[in-house]
Each structure stands twice: as structure tokens, then as C-alpha cells.
């Protein structure tokens, strides 16, 4: 069997009692096994990456009960965008959207948190913690 490339000549006769022909066969089998493993792993990663969320085993919420979840935090369904040209019942989830130069105030108000509110909450928590530390030693 003639190979399309030349293998390096390695003299391992002092270590192993294999002939050069046997060593070449072992090397070819080893490279074939490694190559097959790499192709299988790459193929499975490509197939796994192109599956829809439902087919990959992830649950995608169809409808959300507001009483079960906090209304303050955005949900995963808030970030899913639909293709307007498709029927909403058969629409696929799009995990990205077209960039917008200007956002409407209605859209940003859903997720905007006032900085004064955050600052006040953080200061209250810090002060409460310091007060507890001060009064921790009081009997």
C-alpha cells in the first residue's frame, strides 16, 4: 500500500521489536482513529448548535402566569422576538433583532430602573447593615 505522502523515518528498533511496516500500519490506524473522533465531535457540535430550543430539550414558555413570577424582573419571553411575516402560532423564536438607531420611550421604560431608586436602596441596605453592626454588641 503506497501512501500519497511520505512518513518520517523513525528508528524504534531498540525500543520495540516491530518492523517499519508494522509501525507504519500502527501509525496510520492511530491517525485514522483520532481523525474519526475529531470529525464525530465536530459533527455532533454542529448538529447540536443548529437544533431548535424545543428539539434540544430546552423548555420555551408559551404563556406565563404573572402571579407565579415577579413582575419586577424581565422574563425570558420578554427578550424573544417574533418574525412579523409569520403566523404567531407557528413563528420561530428569534434570539436577535435588527439594530435600532433610536429606541422608543415605551420600550425602554419596561427595563429602565431609575438611578435614584437604586442609590436609595443601596444606601438603605448599607446603613441598615452598619446599624446592626453597631448594635450587635449592645446587650
PDB file of N, CA and C in Angstrom, residues 57-94:
ATOM      1  N   UNK A  57     -34.158  20.071  23.921  1.00  0.00           N
ATOM      2  CA  UNK A  57     -34.529  19.711  25.284  1.00  0.00           C
ATOM      3  C   UNK A  57     -34.767  20.901  26.192  1.00  0.00           C
ATOM      4  N   UNK A  58     -34.708  22.120  25.663  1.00  0.00           N
ATOM      5  CA  UNK A  58     -34.963  23.302  26.476  1.00  0.00           C
ATOM      6  C   UNK A  58     -36.452  23.614  26.419  1.00  0.00           C
ATOM      7  N   UNK A  59     -36.996  24.012  27.545  1.00  0.00           N
ATOM      8  CA  UNK A  59     -38.413  24.359  27.549  1.00  0.00           C
ATOM      9  C   UNK A  59     -38.552  25.853  27.273  1.00  0.00           C
ATOM     10  N   UNK A  60     -39.382  26.182  26.317  1.00  0.00           N
ATOM     11  CA  UNK A  60     -39.634  27.569  25.959  1.00  0.00           C
ATOM     12  C   UNK A  60     -41.044  27.897  26.416  1.00  0.00           C
ATOM     13  N   UNK A  61     -41.207  28.888  27.309  1.00  0.00           N
ATOM     14  CA  UNK A  61     -42.537  29.182  27.827  1.00  0.00           C
ATOM     15  C   UNK A  61     -43.456  29.716  26.736  1.00  0.00           C
ATOM     16  N   UNK A  62     -44.649  29.125  26.632  1.00  0.00           N
ATOM     17  CA  UNK A  62     -45.633  29.571  25.655  1.00  0.00           C
ATOM     18  C   UNK A  62     -46.496  30.683  26.248  1.00  0.00           C
ATOM     19  N   UNK A  63     -46.916  30.498  27.481  1.00  0.00           N
ATOM     20  CA  UNK A  63     -47.661  31.541  28.174  1.00  0.00           C
ATOM     21  C   UNK A  63     -47.178  31.569  29.617  1.00  0.00           C
ATOM     22  N   UNK A  64     -47.172  32.733  30.183  1.00  0.00           N
ATOM     23  CA  UNK A  64     -46.611  32.899  31.522  1.00  0.00           C
ATOM     24  C   UNK A  64     -47.682  33.456  32.437  1.00  0.00           C
ATOM     25  N   UNK A  65     -47.849  32.808  33.581  1.00  0.00           N
ATOM     26  CA  UNK A  65     -48.787  33.271  34.592  1.00  0.00           C
ATOM     27  C   UNK A  65     -48.084  34.327  35.433  1.00  0.00           C
ATOM     28  N   UNK A  66     -48.571  35.550  35.418  1.00  0.00           N
ATOM     29  CA  UNK A  66     -47.922  36.650  36.126  1.00  0.00           C
ATOM     30  C   UNK A  66     -47.912  36.473  37.629  1.00  0.00           C
ATOM     31  N   UNK A  67     -48.845  35.698  38.172  1.00  0.00           N
ATOM     32  CA  UNK A  67     -48.892  35.532  39.620  1.00  0.00           C
ATOM     33  C   UNK A  67     -47.763  34.638  40.118  1.00  0.00           C
ATOM     34  N   UNK A  68     -47.261  33.755  39.270  1.00  0.00           N
ATOM     35  CA  UNK A  68     -46.228  32.820  39.696  1.00  0.00           C
ATOM     36  C   UNK A  68     -44.848  33.461  39.717  1.00  0.00           C
ATOM     37  N   UNK A  69     -44.637  34.485  38.912  1.00  0.00           N
ATOM     38  CA  UNK A  69     -43.328  35.109  38.808  1.00  0.00           C
ATOM     39  C   UNK A  69     -43.412  36.575  39.177  1.00  0.00           C
ATOM     40  N   UNK A  70     -42.300  37.108  39.607  1.00  0.00           N
ATOM     41  CA  UNK A  70     -42.255  38.507  39.981  1.00  0.00           C
ATOM     42  C   UNK A  70     -42.382  39.383  38.742  1.00  0.00           C
ATOM     43  N   UNK A  71     -43.218  40.409  38.817  1.00  0.00           N
ATOM     44  CA  UNK A  71     -43.423  41.302  37.677  1.00  0.00           C
ATOM     45  C   UNK A  71     -42.283  42.301  37.532  1.00  0.00           C
ATOM     46  N   UNK A  72     -41.419  42.406  38.552  1.00  0.00           N
ATOM     47  CA  UNK A  72     -40.338  43.382  38.505  1.00  0.00           C
ATOM     48  C   UNK A  72     -39.207  42.941  37.588  1.00  0.00           C
ATOM     49  N   UNK A  73     -38.941  41.648  37.511  1.00  0.00           N
ATOM     50  CA  UNK A  73     -37.817  41.160  36.720  1.00  0.00           C
ATOM     51  C   UNK A  73     -38.294  40.768  35.325  1.00  0.00           C
ATOM     52  N   UNK A  74     -37.518  41.120  34.300  1.00  0.00           N
ATOM     53  CA  UNK A  74     -37.907  40.687  32.953  1.00  0.00           C
ATOM     54  C   UNK A  74     -37.758  39.179  32.814  1.00  0.00           C
ATOM     55  N   UNK A  75     -38.639  38.572  32.054  1.00  0.00           N
ATOM     56  CA  UNK A  75     -38.630  37.129  31.836  1.00  0.00           C
ATOM     57  C   UNK A  75     -37.964  36.816  30.511  1.00  0.00           C
ATOM     58  N   UNK A  76     -37.618  35.552  30.306  1.00  0.00           N
ATOM     59  CA  UNK A  76     -37.002  35.127  29.058  1.00  0.00           C
ATOM     60  C   UNK A  76     -37.892  35.447  27.870  1.00  0.00           C
ATOM     61  N   UNK A  77     -39.193  35.304  28.042  1.00  0.00           N
ATOM     62  CA  UNK A  77     -40.120  35.569  26.937  1.00  0.00           C
ATOM     63  C   UNK A  77     -40.136  37.050  26.561  1.00  0.00           C
ATOM     64  N   UNK A  78     -39.713  37.936  27.463  1.00  0.00           N
ATOM     65  CA  UNK A  78     -39.652  39.356  27.137  1.00  0.00           C
ATOM     66  C   UNK A  78     -38.576  39.647  26.102  1.00  0.00           C
ATOM     67  N   UNK A  79     -37.572  38.786  26.011  1.00  0.00           N
ATOM     68  CA  UNK A  79     -36.461  39.013  25.101  1.00  0.00           C
ATOM     69  C   UNK A  79     -36.605  38.249  23.790  1.00  0.00           C
ATOM     70  N   UNK A  80     -37.663  37.462  23.629  1.00  0.00           N
ATOM     71  CA  UNK A  80     -37.867  36.695  22.402  1.00  0.00           C
ATOM     72  C   UNK A  80     -38.640  37.545  21.410  1.00  0.00           C
ATOM     73  N   UNK A  81     -38.126  37.634  20.207  1.00  0.00           N
ATOM     74  CA  UNK A  81     -38.741  38.435  19.163  1.00  0.00           C
ATOM     75  C   UNK A  81     -39.309  37.514  18.100  1.00  0.00           C
ATOM     76  N   UNK A  82     -40.407  37.908  17.503  1.00  0.00           N
ATOM     77  CA  UNK A  82     -41.069  37.086  16.503  1.00  0.00           C
ATOM     78  C   UNK A  82     -40.933  37.730  15.129  1.00  0.00           C
ATOM     79  N   UNK A  83     -40.930  36.910  14.109  1.00  0.00           N
ATOM     80  CA  UNK A  83     -40.934  37.405  12.739  1.00  0.00           C
ATOM     81  C   UNK A  83     -42.370  37.797  12.411  1.00  0.00           C
ATOM     82  N   UNK A  84     -42.600  39.062  12.097  1.00  0.00           N
ATOM     83  CA  UNK A  84     -43.956  39.575  11.881  1.00  0.00           C
ATOM     84  C   UNK A  84     -44.628  38.975  10.651  1.00  0.00           C
ATOM     85  N   UNK A  85     -43.855  38.467   9.716  1.00  0.00           N
ATOM     86  CA  UNK A  85     -44.427  37.926   8.489  1.00  0.00           C
ATOM     87  C   UNK A  85     -45.005  36.532   8.697  1.00  0.00           C
ATOM     88  N   UNK A  86     -44.702  35.898   9.770  1.00  0.00           N
ATOM     89  CA  UNK A  86     -45.174  34.540  10.016  1.00  0.00           C
ATOM     90  C   UNK A  86     -46.408  34.548  10.894  1.00  0.00           C
ATOM     91  N   UNK A  87     -47.131  33.467  10.857  1.00  0.00           N
ATOM     92  CA  UNK A  87     -48.268  33.274  11.746  1.00  0.00           C
ATOM     93  C   UNK A  87     -47.733  33.182  13.177  1.00  0.00           C
ATOM     94  N   UNK A  88     -48.269  33.938  14.140  1.00  0.00           N
ATOM     95  CA  UNK A  88     -47.725  33.922  15.504  1.00  0.00           C
ATOM     96  C   UNK A  88     -47.722  32.531  16.149  1.00  0.00           C
ATOM     97  N   UNK A  89     -48.650  31.673  15.750  1.00  0.00           N
ATOM     98  CA  UNK A  89     -48.687  30.343  16.358  1.00  0.00           C
ATOM     99  C   UNK A  89     -47.570  29.446  15.846  1.00  0.00           C
ATOM    100  N   UNK A  90     -47.107  29.687  14.627  1.00  0.00           N
ATOM    101  CA  UNK A  90     -46.043  28.861  14.059  1.00  0.00           C
ATOM    102  C   UNK A  90     -44.721  29.612  13.994  1.00  0.00           C
ATOM    103  N   UNK A  91     -44.671  30.825  14.531  1.00  0.00           N
ATOM    104  CA  UNK A  91     -43.452  31.638  14.446  1.00  0.00           C
ATOM    105  C   UNK A  91     -42.332  30.998  15.257  1.00  0.00           C
ATOM    106  N   UNK A  92     -41.147  31.064  14.707  1.00  0.00           N
ATOM    107  CA  UNK A  92     -39.975  30.584  15.435  1.00  0.00           C
ATOM    108  C   UNK A  92     -39.436  31.722  16.285  1.00  0.00           C
ATOM    109  N   UNK A  93     -38.732  31.369  17.350  1.00  0.00           N
ATOM    110  CA  UNK A  93     -38.148  32.375  18.218  1.00  0.00           C
ATOM    111  C   UNK A  93     -36.876  32.903  17.578  1.00  0.00           C
ATOM    112  N   UNK A  94     -36.731  34.214  17.597  1.00  0.00           N
ATOM    113  CA  UNK A  94     -35.518  34.844  17.107  1.00  0.00           C
ATOM    114  C   UNK A  94     -34.760  35.358  18.324  1.00  0.00           C
TER     115      UNK A  94
END
